[in-house]
């Protein structure tokens, strides 16, 4: 794989038109077909080596690129790791508590004479119950 810059007239690389000054990543085979109009910017390790290249365009000239590269490398090392103290919650636990509370609120609303409680959200039910209780006082 090569990272190349197009020089001169437009060319079709990887089934996509590229024009003068454009940058593209292409295979060796694609490069051989079009090498007279391309400038090689970088040789990219093959995927067989399990390395990939990330290209970033940084406009802020105050950023220290070596420091940024180190930070990105550290981030990538830890990217798919899970912290030891992380305990994954079972989503059904929270849903069952919410469902139980919602059912209690609906029952309370029915007892206060509020209609259509089956289609109300929790927040709406709380508001309607509060209004009904204030009217009854």
Coordinates of C-alpha atoms in Angstrom, one line a residue:
X1 CA 0.0 0.0 0.0
X2 CA 1.1 3.5 -0.8
X3 CA 0.0 6.9 0.2
X4 CA 0.3 9.0 -3.0
X5 CA -0.3 12.5 -4.2
X6 CA -1.8 13.1 -7.7
X7 CA 0.3 15.2 -10.0
X8 CA -1.2 16.6 -13.2
X9 CA -4.5 15.6 -14.7
X10 CA -7.2 13.7 -12.9
X11 CA -6.9 9.9 -12.5
X12 CA -9.3 7.2 -11.4
X13 CA -7.8 5.4 -8.4
X14 CA -9.7 2.8 -6.5
X15 CA -12.8 3.5 -8.7
X16 CA -12.9 7.1 -7.6
X17 CA -11.7 10.2 -9.5
X18 CA -8.8 12.1 -7.9
X19 CA -7.4 15.4 -9.1
X20 CA -4.2 17.3 -9.0
X21 CA -3.0 17.7 -5.4
X22 CA -5.4 15.0 -4.0
X23 CA -4.0 12.4 -1.7
X24 CA -5.0 8.7 -1.8
X25 CA -4.0 5.4 -0.4
X26 CA -3.7 2.8 -3.1
X27 CA -2.5 -0.8 -3.6
X28 CA 0.9 -1.6 -5.3
X29 CA -1.1 -2.8 -8.4
X30 CA -2.9 0.5 -8.7
X31 CA 0.3 2.3 -8.3
X32 CA 2.0 0.4 -11.1
X33 CA -0.8 1.3 -13.5
X34 CA -0.6 5.0 -12.7
X35 CA 2.9 5.7 -11.4
X36 CA 3.8 8.3 -14.0
X37 CA 1.2 10.8 -12.5
X38 CA 1.7 10.0 -8.8
X39 CA 4.1 11.1 -6.1
X40 CA 4.7 8.6 -3.3
X41 CA 4.3 10.3 0.0
X42 CA 4.5 7.2 2.2
X43 CA 5.0 3.5 2.1
X44 CA 2.3 1.9 4.2
X45 CA 2.9 -1.4 6.0
X46 CA 0.7 -4.2 4.6
X47 CA -2.2 -5.4 6.5
X48 CA -0.4 -8.8 6.8
X49 CA 1.8 -7.0 9.4
X50 CA -1.4 -6.0 11.2
X51 CA -0.4 -2.4 11.2
X52 CA -2.6 0.4 9.9
X53 CA -1.9 4.0 9.4
X54 CA -4.0 6.9 10.7
X55 CA -3.6 10.2 9.0
X56 CA -4.6 13.4 10.8
X57 CA -4.5 16.9 9.5
X58 CA -3.7 19.3 12.4
X59 CA -4.3 23.0 11.7
X60 CA -3.3 24.2 15.2
X61 CA 0.4 24.9 15.0
X62 CA 0.6 25.2 18.8
X63 CA 0.0 21.4 19.3
X64 CA 3.2 19.4 19.9
X65 CA 2.9 16.6 17.4
X66 CA 5.3 14.2 19.2
X67 CA 3.2 14.6 22.4
X68 CA 0.0 14.1 20.4
X69 CA 1.4 11.0 18.8
X70 CA 2.4 9.6 22.2
X71 CA -1.1 10.3 23.6
X72 CA -2.8 8.7 20.7
X73 CA -0.5 5.6 21.0
X74 CA -1.4 5.3 24.7
X75 CA -5.1 5.7 23.9
X76 CA -4.9 2.9 21.3
X77 CA -3.2 0.5 23.7
X78 CA -6.0 1.0 26.2
X79 CA -8.8 1.2 23.6
X80 CA -10.5 -2.2 24.0
X81 CA -9.5 -2.9 27.6
X82 CA -12.0 -2.9 30.4
X83 CA -11.1 -1.5 33.8
X84 CA -10.9 -4.2 36.5
X85 CA -13.3 -2.4 38.8
X86 CA -15.9 -2.0 36.1
X87 CA -19.0 -4.1 36.8
X88 CA -21.5 -4.3 33.9
X89 CA -25.0 -3.7 35.1
X90 CA -27.8 -6.0 34.0
X91 CA -30.2 -3.6 32.1
X92 CA -33.2 -5.7 33.2
X93 CA -32.5 -4.8 36.8
X94 CA -33.1 -1.1 36.2
X95 CA -36.0 -1.7 33.9
X96 CA -37.9 -3.9 36.4
X97 CA -37.6 -1.2 39.1
X98 CA -38.8 1.4 36.7
X99 CA -41.7 -0.7 35.5
X100 CA -42.7 -1.4 39.1
X101 CA -42.6 2.3 40.0
X102 CA -44.5 3.2 36.8
X103 CA -47.2 0.7 37.6
X104 CA -47.6 2.1 41.1
X105 CA -47.9 5.6 39.8
X106 CA -50.5 4.5 37.3
X107 CA -52.5 2.7 40.0
X108 CA -52.4 5.8 42.2
X109 CA -53.4 8.0 39.2
X110 CA -56.4 5.7 38.5
X111 CA -57.5 6.0 42.1
X112 CA -57.4 9.8 41.8
X113 CA -59.7 9.6 38.7
X114 CA -57.0 10.6 36.2
X115 CA -57.8 9.2 32.7
X116 CA -55.5 7.7 30.1
X117 CA -52.8 6.8 32.6
X118 CA -51.7 3.8 30.5
X119 CA -50.1 6.1 27.9
X120 CA -48.4 8.6 30.2
X121 CA -44.8 8.7 31.0
X122 CA -43.5 8.7 34.5
X123 CA -42.9 12.5 34.7
X124 CA -46.4 13.2 33.3
X125 CA -47.9 10.9 35.8
X126 CA -46.1 12.5 38.7
X127 CA -47.3 16.0 37.5
X128 CA -50.9 14.9 37.1
X129 CA -51.0 13.1 40.5
X130 CA -49.6 16.3 42.1
X131 CA -52.2 18.5 40.4
X132 CA -55.0 16.1 41.4
X133 CA -53.8 16.0 45.0
X134 CA -53.7 19.8 45.2
X135 CA -57.3 20.0 43.8
X136 CA -58.5 17.6 46.5
X137 CA -57.1 19.6 49.4

